[in-house]
Amino acid sequence: MTTYDTAPPARRRGPLRVTAGLAVAMLGLGACSTIGTGDAATDDATVLDVVTHDSFTLSDGLLADFEEETGYEIRQVAPGDAGALVNQLVLTKDAPLGDVVYGIDNAFAARAVDEGVLDDYVSPDAAPGGTFAGALTAVDRGDVCINVDHEWFAAAGLPEPVTLEDLTDPRYADLLVVTNPATSSPGLSFLLATVGAFGEDGWVDYWAALRDNGVRVVPSWSDAYYVDFSGSEGAGPRPLVLSYASSPAAEVTDDGPAPTGALLDTCFRQTEYAGVLAGADNVAGAQAFVDFLLSTPVQEDIPGQMYMYPVLEGAAVPPGWAEHAPLAPAPHEVAPEVISAHRDTWIETWTQTVLG
Amino acid sequence: MDTDRPRLRTASRRVTPALAWTAAAGLPLAFLGLFFAYPVLALTWRGLVVDGGLDLTGVADVLTAPRTWRLLGLTLAQGALGSLLAVLLGVPGAYVLYRCRFPGRALVRAFVTVPFVLPTVVVGVAFRTLLVEGGPLGFLGLDGTFAAIVAALVFFNYPLVVRTVGGMWERLDPRPEQAARSLGAPPWRAFVTVTLPALAPAIASAAAVVFLFCATAFGIVLVLGGLRFGTIETEIWVQTTQFLDLRAAAVLSVVQLVVIAGALWLSARLRARRERALHLRTDPAAAQPLRLVRRGRTGRLRPGGDAVAAAVTAVVVLGLLAGPLLTLLVRSFRTPDGWGLDHYRSLTTTGGPNTLTVSVWEATVNSLRIAVDATVLAVVVGTLLALVLSRRPRRPAARRAIGALDSFVMLPLGVSAVTVGFGFLIAFDAGWLDLRTSPLIVPVAQAVVAVPLVVRTVLPVLRAIDPRLREAAAMLGAGPGRVLRTVDGPFLVRGLGLAVGFAFAVSLGEFGATSFLARPESPTLPVVIFRLIGRPGADNYGMALAASVVLALLTATVMSLAERARGDRTGEW
């Protein structure tokens, strides 16, 4: 029998040496801790606090150019997706998170304005019709559409669906995966597309038909696109997925034709706005930043960085977008005020209808 | 007159330690009060107060909704099943990995820690890839079921049970069990009557933490269960981030707190009855070789004493853990044109068409730096609390206070990350408390989450120290500081390695509160992974997987180093 106590006394580091080692290691690591690396001078008038949704990004150098031209130092805050962003702005309106906001979309624009989160300012460079309630300036737009796996349909010898109505056709049973409007912003957009297409009275019946035709609902875009969809990385079972009109451009490889496409009759138009926050410390800087977002370099940078179309007609889009990521000619639309008034009840009705 | 002097001196002697202990309790309490209770109360208050008056109509609305009760049932079922299974599977795992010796043990030990920190969004995709119709395990029909959620919860929490129970087990004095065996008790009997009771506090400790993690799981429940299977926690998230219905969220938070407090009270009762002094060793006992087979009387090979535990552990490690992890690993090497290291090479970039603001490596450095701060905070606060909680004062009032404190320090695990994150934003918004843009806000939020784990890791060891040891030391003239240093100290140092490892791992993996608070120019690794996986394109997906593998390796390494610091004398590390 093994007796534990007679085990050979291996060379042991004493507890003290271990502690000392740990302490030294901690101190060493402490030297590279985050404490003390922050910017100490916070309420400097030259600082511009920019609040964005978590998808905001611009090419290297653009923000630096802005800082150099204006003399402001930009600090970014990105507290979540468009919905979470607006909700946090509402929560913190007495002590605003920053000076200027980018990333409020048309599904949440009216809530932000109604809650008094924004100052009155629209950019003089705004696109025609590209402002909302005198407080928001449109920066970019994009379409949320059903994407289709071309290869799957070719192999199955089935014509691809075209319209929203087609999706309820029994031939396309069990082929579609969408996301939940309560937990995903494309999901909400698609719900709004059906409201725009079938009206405030008709959309519920449409969803009942989709449900009966085997639509699958998952909570997040990544889940639908990478697990259930057959056309991308996931090689999942379903050839129809809710995504963006620009998604097919990301699937194109050097060899061969685009493996996926967007059904342009199923789209909802998303517009993303910027505005000056009420109670901003740096109002001049905030206004300059809104104008900056509408400058040609930024507008032309947006497609490559954020998969959205610039809002200014003259701004160039990357080669290939005309072919692989065109905007829908006639997207479904719902007015922001109508969305704001009904969004929560619509989501509740949708949940009862589709999930039961 | 002179006769009073000795008495005075004893009084002052008694007062100083009392003061010291109050200070030791005060610092961590102030920390938790400021950075946990205050923001959570601030947000809840917002939900319950309308136009300056308390509005309790929301309470009735929420409590009469059938959905609330269904979610409450699911929350409890999920917590109970998840923690039961994690314990049933984790205890054999702790035995095999901490009391037995076999080739590759070090690797397996490091491997089983990995799930604990993986981002839920990535694990969710990995689980669903396996379970989706047409997937490798699609035939099981588990996609979108309650069983899938529970399996994922066990996946995440198994490491916690193995580490917590294993850490205690390897320091148990083996002689009582040997005595029972030599008195003729069969192995199972010696285990049930001697070892199991000794391990009970560590098991109860782990089970309580796992219950809280399971009952408040949020990301994985959303991904695997949609909104059909939800918990109170997912409902709080939806009501707060999507509908801004703070009233409903506040009521639900209170409901959740009541449930959690109930569970904590129950577990504290169970623990209190079992906790007693144990013979612990400061060094791990030498492990014995794994006995998989033995020779029966007839000379035929039969299953050995460890066969069952080894089989259970093998099934869990190879099936439940390795399945999703290998899916991740294999797919991280799959490129559009075959296999290769492309995704790993692109970790130095900001993603194909500039998806990120910093490269994955820079985010890794951010994560590590934040984790250092969070770990220091959590370990200091948690260790002080554990020391206070390990005392057994004679006065009933003091005992009750310690019991209450014990439950209070666990609450951060029971409150939703959304509530903490949103609470931070509205609580620290002005004056000297304007911490919203401070680089410290993320480590502080993560430390709040890690403190309960530190306490639950260190405390079972400290409580197992025979109080007579301390009394004897004091009797022999050692001052309180000396007693602490010589009696508690060595055990504390050994337990600390694990606590540091856990705190570091929690910080590396935390996503909920961090996603609200992290600055865009210094995102953490999980935030970057979330962002990558939220973009179309095979390259971004591949990068997200490669980054997850990096996170997994980092965690395994940190946990291994933490164990090594404890001085494992088998010298395998």
Coordinates of C-alpha atoms in Angstrom, one line a residue, chain A residues 2-354:
Chain A
T2 CA 1.2 3.5 -0.8
T3 CA 1.7 5.6 2.2
Y4 CA 1.5 9.2 1.3
D5 CA 3.7 10.4 4.1
T6 CA 6.7 8.5 2.9
A7 CA 6.7 10.1 -0.5
P8 CA 10.2 11.4 -1.3
P9 CA 10.5 15.0 -0.1
A10 CA 10.8 16.7 -3.5
R11 CA 12.6 20.0 -3.5
R12 CA 9.9 22.3 -2.4
R13 CA 9.6 26.0 -2.7
G14 CA 8.5 27.3 0.7
P15 CA 5.3 29.1 0.9
L16 CA 7.2 32.3 1.6
R17 CA 9.1 32.1 -1.6
V18 CA 5.9 31.3 -3.5
T19 CA 4.3 34.3 -2.0
A20 CA 7.3 36.5 -2.8
G21 CA 7.3 35.2 -6.3
L22 CA 3.6 35.9 -6.7
A23 CA 4.1 39.3 -5.3
V24 CA 6.9 40.1 -7.6
A25 CA 4.9 38.8 -10.6
M26 CA 1.9 40.9 -9.5
L27 CA 4.0 44.0 -9.2
G28 CA 5.5 43.3 -12.6
L29 CA 2.1 42.9 -14.1
G30 CA 0.9 45.9 -12.2
A31 CA 3.4 48.0 -14.1
C32 CA 1.3 47.2 -17.2
S33 CA -2.1 47.6 -15.5
T34 CA -4.6 50.0 -16.9
I35 CA -4.5 52.2 -13.8
G36 CA -2.8 55.5 -14.6
T37 CA -2.9 55.1 -18.3
G38 CA -6.2 57.0 -18.6
D39 CA -6.3 60.5 -19.7
A40 CA -6.2 62.5 -16.6
A41 CA -7.4 65.9 -17.9
T42 CA -11.0 65.0 -18.6
D43 CA -13.2 68.0 -18.7
D44 CA -10.9 69.9 -21.1
A45 CA -12.9 72.0 -23.6
T46 CA -10.9 70.5 -26.4
V47 CA -12.2 67.0 -25.7
L48 CA -15.1 65.7 -27.9
D49 CA -16.9 62.7 -26.5
V50 CA -18.4 60.7 -29.4
V51 CA -21.1 58.1 -28.6
T52 CA -21.7 55.5 -31.2
H53 CA -23.3 52.1 -31.6
D54 CA -20.9 49.2 -31.3
S55 CA -20.4 48.8 -35.1
F56 CA -18.9 52.3 -35.7
T57 CA -15.5 52.3 -37.3
L58 CA -13.7 54.5 -39.8
S59 CA -10.4 53.9 -41.7
D60 CA -7.2 54.8 -39.9
G61 CA -6.4 58.4 -40.2
L62 CA -9.8 59.9 -40.8
L63 CA -10.5 60.6 -37.2
A64 CA -7.0 61.8 -36.7
D65 CA -7.4 64.3 -39.6
F66 CA -10.6 65.6 -38.0
E67 CA -8.7 66.0 -34.7
E68 CA -5.9 67.8 -36.4
E69 CA -8.1 70.2 -38.4
T70 CA -10.4 71.1 -35.4
G71 CA -8.0 70.8 -32.5
Y72 CA -10.4 68.5 -30.6
E73 CA -9.4 65.3 -29.0
I74 CA -11.9 62.5 -29.7
R75 CA -12.9 60.1 -27.0
Q76 CA -15.3 57.3 -28.0
V77 CA -18.0 55.5 -26.1
A78 CA -19.9 52.6 -27.7
P79 CA -22.4 51.1 -25.3
G80 CA -24.1 48.5 -27.5
D81 CA -26.3 48.1 -30.6
A82 CA -28.7 50.8 -31.9
G83 CA -31.5 49.8 -29.4
A84 CA -29.3 49.6 -26.4
L85 CA -27.6 52.9 -27.4
V86 CA -30.8 54.9 -27.5
N87 CA -32.0 53.3 -24.2
Q88 CA -28.8 54.3 -22.5
L89 CA -29.0 57.8 -23.9
V90 CA -32.5 58.1 -22.4
L91 CA -31.3 56.7 -19.1
T92 CA -28.4 59.1 -18.9
K93 CA -30.0 62.3 -20.3
D94 CA -29.4 64.3 -17.1
A95 CA -25.7 63.6 -17.3
P96 CA -25.1 62.8 -21.0
L97 CA -22.6 60.1 -22.0
G98 CA -21.0 62.5 -24.5
D99 CA -21.4 65.4 -26.9
V100 CA -22.5 63.8 -30.1
V101 CA -24.1 60.6 -31.1
Y102 CA -23.9 58.5 -34.3
G103 CA -25.9 55.3 -34.9
I104 CA -29.5 56.0 -34.0
D105 CA -31.6 54.3 -36.7
N106 CA -35.1 55.0 -38.0
A107 CA -36.5 52.3 -35.7
F108 CA -35.4 54.2 -32.6
A109 CA -35.2 57.8 -34.0
A110 CA -38.6 58.9 -32.7
R111 CA -38.0 57.5 -29.2
A112 CA -34.7 59.4 -29.0
V113 CA -36.3 62.7 -30.1
D114 CA -39.5 62.3 -27.9
E115 CA -37.3 61.6 -24.9
G116 CA -35.5 64.9 -25.4
V117 CA -32.1 63.3 -25.8
L118 CA -31.1 65.5 -28.6
D119 CA -30.4 69.2 -29.3
D120 CA -31.8 70.9 -32.4
Y121 CA -29.1 70.7 -35.1
V122 CA -29.0 69.3 -38.6
S123 CA -26.1 69.6 -40.9
P124 CA -26.2 72.1 -43.7
D125 CA -24.6 69.3 -45.8
A126 CA -27.5 66.9 -45.2
A127 CA -28.9 64.9 -48.1
P128 CA -32.3 66.0 -49.4
G129 CA -34.9 64.6 -47.0
G130 CA -32.0 63.3 -44.9
T131 CA -33.0 64.8 -41.6
F132 CA -35.5 63.9 -38.9
A133 CA -37.4 66.3 -36.6
G134 CA -34.7 69.0 -36.8
A135 CA -32.5 67.0 -34.5
L136 CA -31.0 64.1 -36.5
T137 CA -29.0 64.1 -39.7
A138 CA -28.9 60.9 -41.9
V139 CA -25.4 59.6 -42.4
D140 CA -25.8 56.3 -44.1
R141 CA -28.4 53.7 -45.1
G142 CA -28.7 50.1 -45.9
D143 CA -31.3 47.4 -46.5
V144 CA -32.2 44.4 -44.4
C145 CA -33.3 41.7 -46.8
I146 CA -33.7 37.9 -47.1
N147 CA -30.5 36.4 -48.5
V148 CA -30.5 33.4 -50.8
D149 CA -28.0 30.6 -51.4
H150 CA -27.8 30.5 -55.2
E151 CA -26.0 27.2 -55.3
W152 CA -28.6 25.4 -53.1
F153 CA -31.5 26.5 -55.3
A154 CA -29.6 25.6 -58.5
A155 CA -28.8 22.1 -57.1
A156 CA -32.3 21.6 -56.0
G157 CA -33.7 22.7 -59.4
L158 CA -36.1 25.1 -57.6
P159 CA -36.6 28.7 -58.8
E160 CA -35.6 31.2 -56.1
P161 CA -38.4 33.0 -54.3
V162 CA -38.8 36.7 -55.2
T163 CA -41.4 38.4 -53.0
L164 CA -42.5 38.2 -49.4
E165 CA -45.6 36.3 -50.5
D166 CA -43.4 33.6 -52.1
L167 CA -41.9 32.8 -48.7
T168 CA -45.3 31.4 -47.6
D169 CA -45.4 29.1 -50.7
P170 CA -45.4 25.4 -49.6
R171 CA -42.6 24.9 -52.1
Y172 CA -40.4 26.9 -49.8
A173 CA -41.5 25.3 -46.6
D174 CA -38.8 24.9 -43.9
L175 CA -36.2 26.8 -45.9
L176 CA -36.2 30.2 -44.2
V177 CA -34.4 31.3 -41.0
V178 CA -35.0 34.8 -39.5
T179 CA -34.0 36.4 -36.2
N180 CA -36.2 37.5 -33.3
P181 CA -37.3 41.1 -33.4
A182 CA -37.1 41.3 -29.6
T183 CA -33.4 40.4 -29.5
S184 CA -32.0 41.4 -32.8
S185 CA -32.0 44.6 -34.8
P186 CA -32.3 42.9 -38.3
G187 CA -35.2 40.9 -36.8
L188 CA -37.0 44.1 -35.9
S189 CA -36.3 45.5 -39.4
F190 CA -37.8 42.5 -41.1
L191 CA -40.9 42.7 -38.8
L192 CA -41.1 46.3 -40.0
A193 CA -40.7 45.3 -43.6
T194 CA -43.8 43.1 -43.2
V195 CA -45.7 45.9 -41.5
G196 CA -44.8 48.1 -44.4
A197 CA -45.8 45.5 -47.0
F198 CA -49.0 44.2 -45.4
G199 CA -50.1 47.2 -43.3
E200 CA -50.8 47.4 -39.6
D201 CA -53.7 45.0 -40.0
G202 CA -52.3 42.4 -42.4
W203 CA -48.8 41.6 -41.0
V204 CA -50.0 39.3 -38.3
D205 CA -51.7 37.0 -40.8
Y206 CA -48.6 37.0 -42.9
W207 CA -46.5 35.9 -40.0
A208 CA -49.0 33.2 -39.1
A209 CA -48.6 31.9 -42.7
L210 CA -44.8 32.1 -42.4
R211 CA -45.0 30.1 -39.1
D212 CA -47.2 27.5 -40.7
N213 CA -44.7 27.3 -43.6
G214 CA -41.9 26.3 -41.1
V215 CA -40.0 29.6 -40.6
R216 CA -37.3 29.1 -38.1
V217 CA -36.6 31.9 -35.5
V218 CA -33.2 32.2 -33.8
P219 CA -32.2 35.0 -31.4
S220 CA -29.2 36.5 -33.1
W221 CA -27.9 37.3 -36.6
S222 CA -24.7 35.4 -36.1
D223 CA -26.6 32.3 -35.1
A224 CA -28.9 32.4 -38.2
Y225 CA -26.1 33.3 -40.6
Y226 CA -23.4 30.9 -39.4
V227 CA -25.4 28.0 -38.1
D228 CA -28.7 27.7 -40.0
F229 CA -27.8 29.3 -43.3
S230 CA -26.4 27.0 -46.0
G231 CA -24.7 29.8 -48.1
S232 CA -21.9 30.9 -45.8
E233 CA -19.4 29.4 -43.5
G234 CA -21.9 27.3 -41.5
A235 CA -23.1 25.1 -44.3
G236 CA -26.4 24.8 -42.4
P237 CA -29.6 23.3 -43.6
R238 CA -31.5 26.4 -44.7
P239 CA -30.9 28.3 -48.0
L240 CA -32.9 31.5 -47.1
V241 CA -31.7 33.8 -44.3
L242 CA -32.4 37.2 -43.0
S243 CA -29.4 39.4 -43.4
Y244 CA -28.3 42.6 -45.2
A245 CA -28.4 43.6 -48.9
S246 CA -24.6 44.1 -48.6
S247 CA -23.9 40.7 -47.1
P248 CA -23.4 38.9 -50.5
A249 CA -20.5 41.3 -51.2
A250 CA -18.7 39.8 -48.2
E251 CA -19.2 36.3 -49.5
V252 CA -17.6 36.9 -52.9
T253 CA -14.2 35.2 -53.4
D254 CA -11.7 35.8 -56.1
D255 CA -12.8 32.8 -58.1
G256 CA -16.3 32.2 -59.4
P257 CA -19.6 34.1 -59.2
A258 CA -21.2 35.4 -56.0
P259 CA -22.5 32.4 -54.0
T260 CA -25.3 34.3 -52.4
G261 CA -27.7 37.2 -53.2
A262 CA -30.3 39.4 -51.6
L263 CA -34.0 39.3 -52.5
L264 CA -34.6 43.0 -53.2
D265 CA -38.4 42.8 -52.9
T266 CA -38.1 41.8 -49.3
C267 CA -36.1 44.7 -47.9
F268 CA -36.6 47.2 -45.1
R269 CA -34.6 50.4 -45.5
Q270 CA -32.5 51.3 -42.4
T271 CA -31.2 54.9 -42.1
E272 CA -28.6 55.7 -39.5
Y273 CA -28.5 59.2 -38.0
A274 CA -26.2 61.5 -36.1
G275 CA -27.1 64.3 -33.7
V276 CA -25.9 66.6 -31.0
L277 CA -26.7 65.4 -27.5
A278 CA -28.8 67.7 -25.2
G279 CA -26.5 69.1 -22.5
A280 CA -23.3 68.6 -24.5
D281 CA -20.2 70.2 -23.1
N282 CA -18.7 70.8 -26.5
V283 CA -21.6 71.9 -28.7
A284 CA -19.4 73.4 -31.4
G285 CA -17.3 70.3 -31.6
A286 CA -20.5 68.1 -31.7
Q287 CA -21.9 70.1 -34.7
A288 CA -18.5 69.9 -36.5
F289 CA -18.5 66.1 -36.0
V290 CA -22.0 65.8 -37.5
D291 CA -20.8 67.8 -40.6
F292 CA -17.6 65.7 -40.7
L293 CA -19.7 62.5 -41.0
L294 CA -21.2 64.0 -44.2
S295 CA -17.9 64.9 -45.7
T296 CA -16.9 63.0 -48.9
P297 CA -13.9 61.1 -47.4
V298 CA -16.1 59.7 -44.5
Q299 CA -19.1 59.0 -46.8
E300 CA -16.9 57.0 -49.2
D301 CA -15.3 55.2 -46.3
I302 CA -18.6 53.9 -44.9
P303 CA -19.3 51.0 -47.3
G304 CA -15.9 49.4 -46.7
Q305 CA -16.0 49.9 -43.0
M306 CA -19.7 49.4 -42.0
Y307 CA -21.3 47.7 -44.9
M308 CA -23.7 50.6 -45.3
Y309 CA -24.4 52.9 -48.3
P310 CA -23.4 56.6 -48.0
V311 CA -26.4 58.9 -47.8
L312 CA -25.0 61.4 -50.2
E313 CA -25.8 60.5 -53.8
G314 CA -22.4 61.7 -55.2
A315 CA -20.3 59.5 -52.9
A316 CA -18.6 56.6 -54.6
V317 CA -19.2 53.0 -53.5
P318 CA -16.6 50.2 -53.8
P319 CA -16.4 48.4 -57.2
G320 CA -18.5 45.3 -57.1
W321 CA -21.2 46.8 -54.9
A322 CA -23.4 47.6 -57.9
E323 CA -23.3 43.9 -58.9
H324 CA -23.2 42.2 -55.5
A325 CA -24.8 44.6 -53.0
P326 CA -27.2 46.9 -54.8
L327 CA -29.8 48.8 -52.7
A328 CA -33.4 47.8 -53.1
P329 CA -35.2 50.0 -55.7
A330 CA -38.4 50.1 -53.7
P331 CA -37.8 49.0 -50.0
H332 CA -40.7 48.7 -47.6
E333 CA -40.9 51.6 -45.2
V334 CA -42.7 52.6 -42.0
A335 CA -42.6 56.2 -40.7
P336 CA -40.4 56.6 -37.5
E337 CA -43.3 58.1 -35.5
V338 CA -45.5 55.1 -36.3
I339 CA -42.7 52.7 -35.4
S340 CA -42.1 54.5 -32.1
A341 CA -45.8 54.4 -31.2
H342 CA -46.3 50.7 -31.9
R343 CA -42.9 48.9 -31.7
D344 CA -43.4 47.3 -28.3
T345 CA -46.9 46.1 -29.0
W346 CA -45.9 44.8 -32.4
I347 CA -43.1 42.8 -30.9
E348 CA -45.4 41.4 -28.2
T349 CA -48.0 40.4 -30.9
W350 CA -45.3 38.9 -33.0
T351 CA -44.0 36.8 -30.1
Q352 CA -47.5 35.5 -29.4
T353 CA -48.2 34.8 -33.1
V354 CA -44.9 33.2 -34.0

